[in-house]
XYZ file of C-alpha atoms in Angstrom:
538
model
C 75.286 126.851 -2.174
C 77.023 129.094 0.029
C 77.986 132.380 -0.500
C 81.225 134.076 0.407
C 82.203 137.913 -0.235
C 85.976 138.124 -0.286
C 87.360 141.552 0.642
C 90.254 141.759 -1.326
C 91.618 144.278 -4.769
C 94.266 141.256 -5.453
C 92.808 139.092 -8.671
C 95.475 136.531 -7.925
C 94.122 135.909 -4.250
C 90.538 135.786 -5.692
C 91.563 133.286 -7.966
C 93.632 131.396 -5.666
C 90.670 131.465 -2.810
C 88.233 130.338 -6.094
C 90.573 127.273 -7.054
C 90.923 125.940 -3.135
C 87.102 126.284 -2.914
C 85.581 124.847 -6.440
C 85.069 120.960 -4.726
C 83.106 122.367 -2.406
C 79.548 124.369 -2.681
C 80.797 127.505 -2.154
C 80.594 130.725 -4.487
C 83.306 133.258 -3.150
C 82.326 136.624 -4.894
C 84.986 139.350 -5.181
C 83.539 142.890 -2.999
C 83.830 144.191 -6.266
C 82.065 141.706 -7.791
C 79.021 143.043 -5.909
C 79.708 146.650 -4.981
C 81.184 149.764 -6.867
C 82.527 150.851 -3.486
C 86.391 150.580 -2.513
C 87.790 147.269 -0.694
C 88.592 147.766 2.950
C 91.395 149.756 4.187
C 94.481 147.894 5.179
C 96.637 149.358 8.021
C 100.342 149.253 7.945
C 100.741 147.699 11.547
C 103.101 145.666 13.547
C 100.694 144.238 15.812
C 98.816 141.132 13.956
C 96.231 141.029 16.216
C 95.061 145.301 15.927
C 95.923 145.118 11.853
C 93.516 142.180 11.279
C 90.768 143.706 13.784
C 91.211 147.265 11.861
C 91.029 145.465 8.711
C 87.761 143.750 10.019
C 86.406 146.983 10.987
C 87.331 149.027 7.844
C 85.399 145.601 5.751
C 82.196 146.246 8.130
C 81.951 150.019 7.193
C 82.338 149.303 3.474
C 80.231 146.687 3.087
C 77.454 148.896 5.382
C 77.914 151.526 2.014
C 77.920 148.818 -0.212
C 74.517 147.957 1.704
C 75.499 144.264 1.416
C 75.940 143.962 5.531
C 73.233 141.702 6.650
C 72.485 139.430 9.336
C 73.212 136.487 7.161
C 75.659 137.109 4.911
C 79.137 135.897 5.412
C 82.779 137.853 4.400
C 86.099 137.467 4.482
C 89.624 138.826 4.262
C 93.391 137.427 4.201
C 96.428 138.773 5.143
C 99.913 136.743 4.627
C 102.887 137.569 6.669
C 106.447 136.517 6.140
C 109.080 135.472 9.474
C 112.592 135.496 8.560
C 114.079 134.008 11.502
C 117.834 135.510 10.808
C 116.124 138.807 10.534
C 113.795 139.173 13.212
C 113.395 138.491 17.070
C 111.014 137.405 19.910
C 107.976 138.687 19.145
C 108.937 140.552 16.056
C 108.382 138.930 12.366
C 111.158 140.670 9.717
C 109.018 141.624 6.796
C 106.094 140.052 8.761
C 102.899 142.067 7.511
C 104.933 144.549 5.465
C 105.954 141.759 3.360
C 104.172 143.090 -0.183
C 105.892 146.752 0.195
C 109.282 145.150 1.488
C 109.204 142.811 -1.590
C 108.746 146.345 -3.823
C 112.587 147.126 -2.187
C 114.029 143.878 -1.714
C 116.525 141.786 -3.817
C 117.749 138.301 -3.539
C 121.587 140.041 -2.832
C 120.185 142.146 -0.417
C 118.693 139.917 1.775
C 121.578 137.363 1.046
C 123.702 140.259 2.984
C 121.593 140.628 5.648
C 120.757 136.822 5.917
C 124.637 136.017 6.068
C 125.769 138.982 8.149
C 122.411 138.387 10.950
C 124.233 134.964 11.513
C 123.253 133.022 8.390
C 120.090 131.340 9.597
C 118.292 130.742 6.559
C 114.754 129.192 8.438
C 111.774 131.368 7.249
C 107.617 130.938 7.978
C 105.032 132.125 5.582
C 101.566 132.552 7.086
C 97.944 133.446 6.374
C 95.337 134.912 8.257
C 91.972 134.704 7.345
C 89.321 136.859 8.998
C 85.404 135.747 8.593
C 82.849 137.902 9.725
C 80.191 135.527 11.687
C 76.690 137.335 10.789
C 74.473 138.162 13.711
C 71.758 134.705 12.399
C 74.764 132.498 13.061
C 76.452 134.752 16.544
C 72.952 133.794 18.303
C 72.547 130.645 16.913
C 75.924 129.556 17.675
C 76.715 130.673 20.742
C 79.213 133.065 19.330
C 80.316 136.139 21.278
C 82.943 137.592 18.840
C 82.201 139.144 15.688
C 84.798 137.362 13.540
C 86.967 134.277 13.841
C 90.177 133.653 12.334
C 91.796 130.546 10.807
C 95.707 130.518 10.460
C 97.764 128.285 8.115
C 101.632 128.391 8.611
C 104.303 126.323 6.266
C 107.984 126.248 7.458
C 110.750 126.213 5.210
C 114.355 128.244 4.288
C 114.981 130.884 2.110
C 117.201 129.357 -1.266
C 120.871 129.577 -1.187
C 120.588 130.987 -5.161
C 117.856 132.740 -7.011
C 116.626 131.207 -9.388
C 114.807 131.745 -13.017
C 111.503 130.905 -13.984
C 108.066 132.382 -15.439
C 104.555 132.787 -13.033
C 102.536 129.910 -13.876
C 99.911 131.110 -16.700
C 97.266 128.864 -14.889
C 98.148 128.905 -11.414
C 99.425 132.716 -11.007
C 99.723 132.544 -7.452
C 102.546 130.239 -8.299
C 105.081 133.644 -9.626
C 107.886 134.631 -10.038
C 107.487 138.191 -8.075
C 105.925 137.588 -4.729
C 108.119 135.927 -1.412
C 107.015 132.530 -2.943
C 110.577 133.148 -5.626
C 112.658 133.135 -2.820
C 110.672 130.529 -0.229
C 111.583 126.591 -0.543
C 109.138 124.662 1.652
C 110.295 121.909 3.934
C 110.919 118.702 2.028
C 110.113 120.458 -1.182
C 112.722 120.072 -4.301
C 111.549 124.146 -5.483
C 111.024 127.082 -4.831
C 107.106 127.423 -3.874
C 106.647 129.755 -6.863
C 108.291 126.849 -8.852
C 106.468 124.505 -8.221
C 103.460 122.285 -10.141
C 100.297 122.897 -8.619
C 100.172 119.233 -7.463
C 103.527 119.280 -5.303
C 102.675 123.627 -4.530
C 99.374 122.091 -2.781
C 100.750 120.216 -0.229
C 102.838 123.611 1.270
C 100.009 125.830 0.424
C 100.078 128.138 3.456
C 97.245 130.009 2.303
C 95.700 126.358 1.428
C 96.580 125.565 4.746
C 94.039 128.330 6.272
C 91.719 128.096 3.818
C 90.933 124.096 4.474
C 90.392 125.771 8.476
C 87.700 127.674 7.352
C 85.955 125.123 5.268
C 86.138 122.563 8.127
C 84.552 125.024 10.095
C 82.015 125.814 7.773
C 81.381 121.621 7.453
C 81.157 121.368 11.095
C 78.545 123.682 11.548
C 76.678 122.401 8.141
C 76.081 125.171 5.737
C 78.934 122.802 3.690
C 76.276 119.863 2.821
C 76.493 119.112 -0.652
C 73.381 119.936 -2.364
C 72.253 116.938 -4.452
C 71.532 117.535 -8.008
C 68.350 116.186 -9.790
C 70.013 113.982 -11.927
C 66.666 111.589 -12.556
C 66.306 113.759 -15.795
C 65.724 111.594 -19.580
C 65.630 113.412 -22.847
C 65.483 109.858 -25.463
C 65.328 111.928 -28.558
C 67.338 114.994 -27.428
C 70.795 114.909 -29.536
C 73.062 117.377 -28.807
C 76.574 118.120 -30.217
C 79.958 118.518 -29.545
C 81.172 120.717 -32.920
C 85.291 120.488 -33.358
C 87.717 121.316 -36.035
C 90.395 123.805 -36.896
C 90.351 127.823 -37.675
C 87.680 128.409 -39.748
C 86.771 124.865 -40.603
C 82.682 125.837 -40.355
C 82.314 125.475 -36.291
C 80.339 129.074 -35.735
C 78.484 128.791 -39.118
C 77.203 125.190 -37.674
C 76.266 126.266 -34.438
C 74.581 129.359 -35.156
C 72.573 127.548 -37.706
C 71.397 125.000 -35.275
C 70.855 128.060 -32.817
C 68.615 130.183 -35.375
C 66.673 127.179 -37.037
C 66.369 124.155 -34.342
C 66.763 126.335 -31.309
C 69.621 124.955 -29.683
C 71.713 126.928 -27.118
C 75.348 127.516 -28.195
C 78.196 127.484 -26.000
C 81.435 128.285 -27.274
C 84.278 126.604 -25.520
C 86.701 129.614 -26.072
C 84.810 132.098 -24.474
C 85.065 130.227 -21.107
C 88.838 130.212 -21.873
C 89.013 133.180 -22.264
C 86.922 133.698 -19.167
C 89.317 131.991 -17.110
C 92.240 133.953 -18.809
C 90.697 137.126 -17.534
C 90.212 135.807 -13.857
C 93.723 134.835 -13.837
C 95.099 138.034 -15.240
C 92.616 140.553 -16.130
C 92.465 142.203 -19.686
C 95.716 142.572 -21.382
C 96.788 144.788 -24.005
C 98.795 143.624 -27.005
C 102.337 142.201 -26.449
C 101.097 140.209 -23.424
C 100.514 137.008 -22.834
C 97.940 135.403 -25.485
C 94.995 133.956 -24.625
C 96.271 131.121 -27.222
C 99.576 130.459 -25.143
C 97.314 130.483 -22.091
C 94.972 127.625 -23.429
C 97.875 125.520 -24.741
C 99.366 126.250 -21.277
C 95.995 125.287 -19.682
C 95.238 122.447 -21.382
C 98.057 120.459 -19.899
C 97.943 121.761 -16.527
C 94.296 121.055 -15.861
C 92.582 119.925 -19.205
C 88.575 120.577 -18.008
C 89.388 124.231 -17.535
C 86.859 125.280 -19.666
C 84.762 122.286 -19.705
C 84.088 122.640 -15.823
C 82.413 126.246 -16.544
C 80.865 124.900 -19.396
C 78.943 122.090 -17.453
C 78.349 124.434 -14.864
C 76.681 127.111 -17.181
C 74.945 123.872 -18.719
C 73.549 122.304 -15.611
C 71.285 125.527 -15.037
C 69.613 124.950 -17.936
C 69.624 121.081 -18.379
C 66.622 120.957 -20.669
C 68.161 123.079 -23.286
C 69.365 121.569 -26.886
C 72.946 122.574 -27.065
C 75.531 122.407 -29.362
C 79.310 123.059 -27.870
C 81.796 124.289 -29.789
C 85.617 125.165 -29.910
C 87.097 122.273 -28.376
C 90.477 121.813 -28.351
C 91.597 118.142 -26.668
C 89.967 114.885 -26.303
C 90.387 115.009 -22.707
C 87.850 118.172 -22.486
C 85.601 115.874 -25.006
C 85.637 113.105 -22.782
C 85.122 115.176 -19.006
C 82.407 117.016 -20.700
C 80.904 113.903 -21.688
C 81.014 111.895 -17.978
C 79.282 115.073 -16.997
C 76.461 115.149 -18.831
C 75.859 112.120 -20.159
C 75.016 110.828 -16.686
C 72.264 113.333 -16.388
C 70.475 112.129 -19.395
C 72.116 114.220 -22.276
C 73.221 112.168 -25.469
C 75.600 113.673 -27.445
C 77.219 113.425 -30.934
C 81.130 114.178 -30.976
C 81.595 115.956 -34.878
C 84.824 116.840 -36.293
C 84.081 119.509 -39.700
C 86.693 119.375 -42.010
C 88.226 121.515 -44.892
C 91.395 122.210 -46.401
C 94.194 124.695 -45.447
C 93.652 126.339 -48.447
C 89.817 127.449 -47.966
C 90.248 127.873 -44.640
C 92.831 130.492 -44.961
C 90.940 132.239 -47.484
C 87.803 131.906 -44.442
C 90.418 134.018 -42.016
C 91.061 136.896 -44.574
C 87.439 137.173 -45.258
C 86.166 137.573 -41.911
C 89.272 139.481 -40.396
C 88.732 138.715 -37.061
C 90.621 140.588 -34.253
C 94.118 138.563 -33.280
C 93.454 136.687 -37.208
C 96.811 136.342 -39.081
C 97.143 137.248 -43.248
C 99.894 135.128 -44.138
C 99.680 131.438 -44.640
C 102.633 130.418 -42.458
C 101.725 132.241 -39.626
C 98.135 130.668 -40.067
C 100.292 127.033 -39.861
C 101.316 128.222 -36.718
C 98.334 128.384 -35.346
C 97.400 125.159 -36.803
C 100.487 123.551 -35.072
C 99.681 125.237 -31.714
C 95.920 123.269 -32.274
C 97.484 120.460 -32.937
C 99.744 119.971 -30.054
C 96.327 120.909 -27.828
C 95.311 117.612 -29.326
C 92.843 118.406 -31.675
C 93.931 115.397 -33.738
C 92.618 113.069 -31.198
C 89.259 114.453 -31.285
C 88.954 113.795 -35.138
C 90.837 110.024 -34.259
C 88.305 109.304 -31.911
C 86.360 106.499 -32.527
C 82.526 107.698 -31.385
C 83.458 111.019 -33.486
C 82.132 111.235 -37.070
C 82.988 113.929 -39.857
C 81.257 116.683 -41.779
C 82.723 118.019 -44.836
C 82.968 121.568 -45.327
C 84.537 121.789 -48.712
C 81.498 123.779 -50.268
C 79.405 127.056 -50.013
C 77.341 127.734 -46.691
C 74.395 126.514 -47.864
C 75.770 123.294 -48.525
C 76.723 122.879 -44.678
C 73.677 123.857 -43.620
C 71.946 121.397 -45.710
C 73.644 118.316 -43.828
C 72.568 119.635 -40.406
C 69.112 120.112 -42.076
C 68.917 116.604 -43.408
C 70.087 114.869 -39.729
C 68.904 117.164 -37.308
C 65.055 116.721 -35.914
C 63.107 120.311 -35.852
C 61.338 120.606 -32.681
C 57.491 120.839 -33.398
C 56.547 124.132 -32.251
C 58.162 126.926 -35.086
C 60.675 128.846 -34.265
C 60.273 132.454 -34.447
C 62.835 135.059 -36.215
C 64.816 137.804 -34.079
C 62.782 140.563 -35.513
C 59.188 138.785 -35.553
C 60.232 138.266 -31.050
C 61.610 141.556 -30.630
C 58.609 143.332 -31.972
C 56.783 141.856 -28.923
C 59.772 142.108 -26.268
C 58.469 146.064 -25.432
C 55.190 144.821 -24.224
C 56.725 142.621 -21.693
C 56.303 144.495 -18.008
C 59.820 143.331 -16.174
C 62.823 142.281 -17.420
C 66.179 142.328 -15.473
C 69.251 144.081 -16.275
C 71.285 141.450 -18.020
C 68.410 140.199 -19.981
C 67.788 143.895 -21.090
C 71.567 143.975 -22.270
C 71.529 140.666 -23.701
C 68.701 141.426 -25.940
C 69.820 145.296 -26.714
C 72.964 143.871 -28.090
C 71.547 140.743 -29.937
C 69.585 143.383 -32.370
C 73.572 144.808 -32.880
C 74.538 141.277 -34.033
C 76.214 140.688 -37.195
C 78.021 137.480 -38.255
C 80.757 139.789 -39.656
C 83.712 139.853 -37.055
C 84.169 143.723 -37.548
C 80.541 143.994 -35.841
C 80.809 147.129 -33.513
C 81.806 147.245 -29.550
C 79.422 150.002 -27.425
C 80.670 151.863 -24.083
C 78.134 151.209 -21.160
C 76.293 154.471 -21.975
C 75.704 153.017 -25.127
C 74.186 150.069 -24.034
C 72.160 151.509 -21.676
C 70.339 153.764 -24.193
C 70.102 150.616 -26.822
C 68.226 148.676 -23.823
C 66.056 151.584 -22.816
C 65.125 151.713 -26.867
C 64.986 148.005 -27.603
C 62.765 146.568 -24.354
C 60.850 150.092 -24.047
C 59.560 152.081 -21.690
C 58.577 149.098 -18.680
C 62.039 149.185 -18.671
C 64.624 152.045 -17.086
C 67.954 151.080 -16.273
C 70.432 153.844 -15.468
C 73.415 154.317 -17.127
C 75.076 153.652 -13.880
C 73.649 150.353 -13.614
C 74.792 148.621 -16.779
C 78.348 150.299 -16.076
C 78.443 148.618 -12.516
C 77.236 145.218 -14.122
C 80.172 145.411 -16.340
C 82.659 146.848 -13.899
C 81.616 144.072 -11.009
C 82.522 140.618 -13.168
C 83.926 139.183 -16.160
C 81.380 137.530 -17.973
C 81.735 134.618 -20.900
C 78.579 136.279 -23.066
C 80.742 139.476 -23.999
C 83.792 140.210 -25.685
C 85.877 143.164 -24.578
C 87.286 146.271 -27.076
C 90.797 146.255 -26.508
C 91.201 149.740 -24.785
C 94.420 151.918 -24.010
C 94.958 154.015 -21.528
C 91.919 155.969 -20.090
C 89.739 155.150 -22.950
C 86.409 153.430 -21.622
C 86.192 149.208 -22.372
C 83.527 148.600 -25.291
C 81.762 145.261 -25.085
C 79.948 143.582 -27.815
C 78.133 139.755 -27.894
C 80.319 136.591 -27.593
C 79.314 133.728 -29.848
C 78.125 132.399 -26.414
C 76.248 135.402 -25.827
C 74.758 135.531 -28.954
C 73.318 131.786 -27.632
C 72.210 132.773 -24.620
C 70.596 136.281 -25.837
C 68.547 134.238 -28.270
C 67.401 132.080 -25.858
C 66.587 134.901 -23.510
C 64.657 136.352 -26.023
C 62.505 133.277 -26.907
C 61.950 132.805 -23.243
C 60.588 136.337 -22.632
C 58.454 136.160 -25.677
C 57.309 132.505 -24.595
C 56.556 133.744 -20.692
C 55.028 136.738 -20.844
C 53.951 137.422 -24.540
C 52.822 133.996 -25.913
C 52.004 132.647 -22.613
């Protein structure tokens, strides 16, 4: 798969380059994503031509700091630029590059005025620039003498005769409410672009537009080739599951049961929801939009949202037992299935049930963060489930029930009495981390996955640790074969979002605390079984 670094501090952009690119095998990494340094610096300049080579320039010298400049490594970097033909004359595009600070100024009666006293020509372009560096492998062995290309996508269209009011897509935010796209109806389109669903948006998708330039470029010279997957892979007596139900119906208990006693890696579908939610719009404070809103939201936009990461996360471990949790709709179910069904993985759809009543009681037990005390708020969230379709999911005809109407024990009895153990015993946490310090290498995230699996607690007040702290539990939990610096684990966290942590809600200045996800807690299990198994038990 090809690599990509994209030079750019805009999460929207990233997110809107990710979505054009995720048919094709391409990975486009944020600069941050790899790098504490800052982006590039981006000139204020009239001339396209100068402000894109400055910006090229200013990308070169940070990635040289970075030290990710190499002779094979391909970047990028995207400006957009706005003509407003009533505004702006031969040779000169009116806000043209300056188009993000004149939005800061502009209103829809301002440029009405100027529109209407200019003449009234209403005909406006939006276009994008993107700039990739060609590394010096591919200048020799493609004949290239320049040091970049650039690929251009322009849509046509008028600006709208009244503003109008609507919210940024939760899903799509590139589709808002506050950039040029409020104000911008494309040719032969019935919206404004920001309006618009992402099926009708795509085909006046200027940055699209430049985007499917570079790709074709890319495919032309090959490094697009899709890279076949080994799908020629049988497991007979491998059943893995599929665990649904509603708010505390018994879906983590389940899981983590079959993770701790049958060794099965759990993946929980919210945490790749709420991965998505962070691309899309970073970490929000309280009083912003939920992350429950955004899944209901997502859910009928683009239903494998999660599911796609899932699979993805899945695939690189295809041998693995694995039980997946926290699904909400039957159309997730059912993509999740096609998926990995066809590579030789058999699964078993269950629904666990229990009444309102005990689950309510479940919620002000555990006290979760974002968990609600009173009974009708709970039915809210019940109702929001619902209309995700969880329903279906327990309709379904392949899906079968388990009853959750007793104690613990009594749920972890049926998965005793169906599932198969595998024949090799599986060792406790403390029995493998007792040998982890004799291990000679182990990389940074394994160090932090297994430093904060020995902070685990099944009790969702468990703490959150700053990077510092982390660093010092790794340093004491995988021993003295193992040094990573403080300013390591910080840039690991700092660089990406990642599905195996949660995130402290922090205010202010005060420094993001991360603690395991229920998928984390899956894969830092299985992280620590596989160091033990390599390099301990042979």
């Amino acid at each position: 798969m090809l690599t990509i670094t994209f030079f750019t501090s805009n999460a929207t952009k990233l997110a809107h380059a990710r979505y054009l690119a995720e048919k094709l095998p391409i990975k486009i990494n944020g600069f941050r994503e790899r790098t504490y340094h800052a982006s590039y610096n981006e000139p204020r300049l009239d001339s396209r031509d100068e402000l894109l080579r400055e910006s090229y320039e200013s990308a070169v010298v940070q990635s040289k700091k970075a030290h990710i400049f190499s002779r094979q490594h391909f970047f990028i970097l995207e400006d957009t630029s706005v003509r407003i033909e009533a505004l702006s004359a031969e040779g000169v595009d009116v806000p043209g590059l300056d188009v993000k600070y004149w939005m800061k100024d502009a209103t829809f009666a301002s440029l009405e005025r100027a529109i209407v006293n200019a003449g009234g020509n209403r005909a406006a372009t939006v276009r994008s620039d993107i700039v990739l560096h060609i590394p010096k492998i591919y200048k020799d062995r493609w004949g290239i003498k320049d040091d970049y290309l650039v690929f251009t996508g322009k849509q046509e269209g008028t600006i709208v005769e009244e503003e109008q009011k609507f919210e940024t897509n939760v899903v799509y935010p590139w589709l808002d409410n506050k950039t040029f796209n409020k104000w911008f109806k494309p040719t032969s389109a019935s919206e404004p672009l920001g309006k618009l669903p992402i099926a009708e948006a795509e085909k006046y998708d200027f940055r699209k537009k430049s985007f499917d330039k570079l790709f074709a470029f890319l495919q032309e010279k090959g490094l697009l080739d899709r890279e076949l997957f080994q799908e020629a892979f049988s497991f007979p007596d491998q059943v893995n599951y599929i665990l649904c139900g509603y708010t505390c119906a018994g879906k983590t208990t389940a899981s983590q049961h079959l993770a701790n006693e049958f060794d099965y890696l759990h993946v929980e579908a919210s945490d790749f929801m709420q991965h998505n939610f962070r691309l899309r719009h970073g970490v929000r404070s309280h009083g912003a939009l939920s992350i429950g809103d955004f899944a209901e939201q997502a859910l009928k936009e683009k239903p494998e949202i999660a599911a796609e990461g899932i699979v993805a996360y899945l695939k690189s471990d295809i041998g693995a037992r694995v039980v997946i949790s926290g699904y909400r709709s039957l159309a997730e179910v059912n993509w999740t299935l096609s998926r990995l069904e066809e590579m030789g993985k058999r699964f078993r759809v269950v629904f666990i049930e229990a009444p309102e009543e005990q689950r309510f009681e479940r919620m002000k037990a555990r006290s979760r963060s974002g968990d609600v005390h009173d009974l009708s708020r709970f039915r809210t969230r019940d109702d929001q489930q619902r209309r995700m379709g969880l329903d279906n999911i327990r309709d379904d005809a392949k899906t079968i029930p388990w009853s959750n109407i007793g104690s613990v024990e009594d749920l972890k009895s049926i998965i005793d009495a169906e599932v198969v153990r595998l024949p090799h015993a599986v060792s406790s946490i403390d029995e493998m981390l007792t040998k982890v310090r004799s291990i000679p290498r182990v990389k940074l995230e394994d160090a932090i996955l297994v430093a904060l699996l020995t902070k685990w607690d099944n009790d969702e007040t468990r703490e959150y640790f700053t990077t510092s702290e982390i660093a010092k539990l790794a340093n004491q939990v995988v021993g003295p074969n193992l040094k990573k610096h403080k300013d390591n684990v910080s840039r690991y966290f700092n660089q990406n979002y990642y599905v195996y942590y949660e995130i402290s809600p922090a205010e202010g200045k005060v420094s993001r605390k991360y603690r395991l996800s229920n998928t984390g807690y899956g894969r830092a299990l299985r992280t620590l079984r596989d160091l033990v198994g390599r390099w301990v038990e042979g």
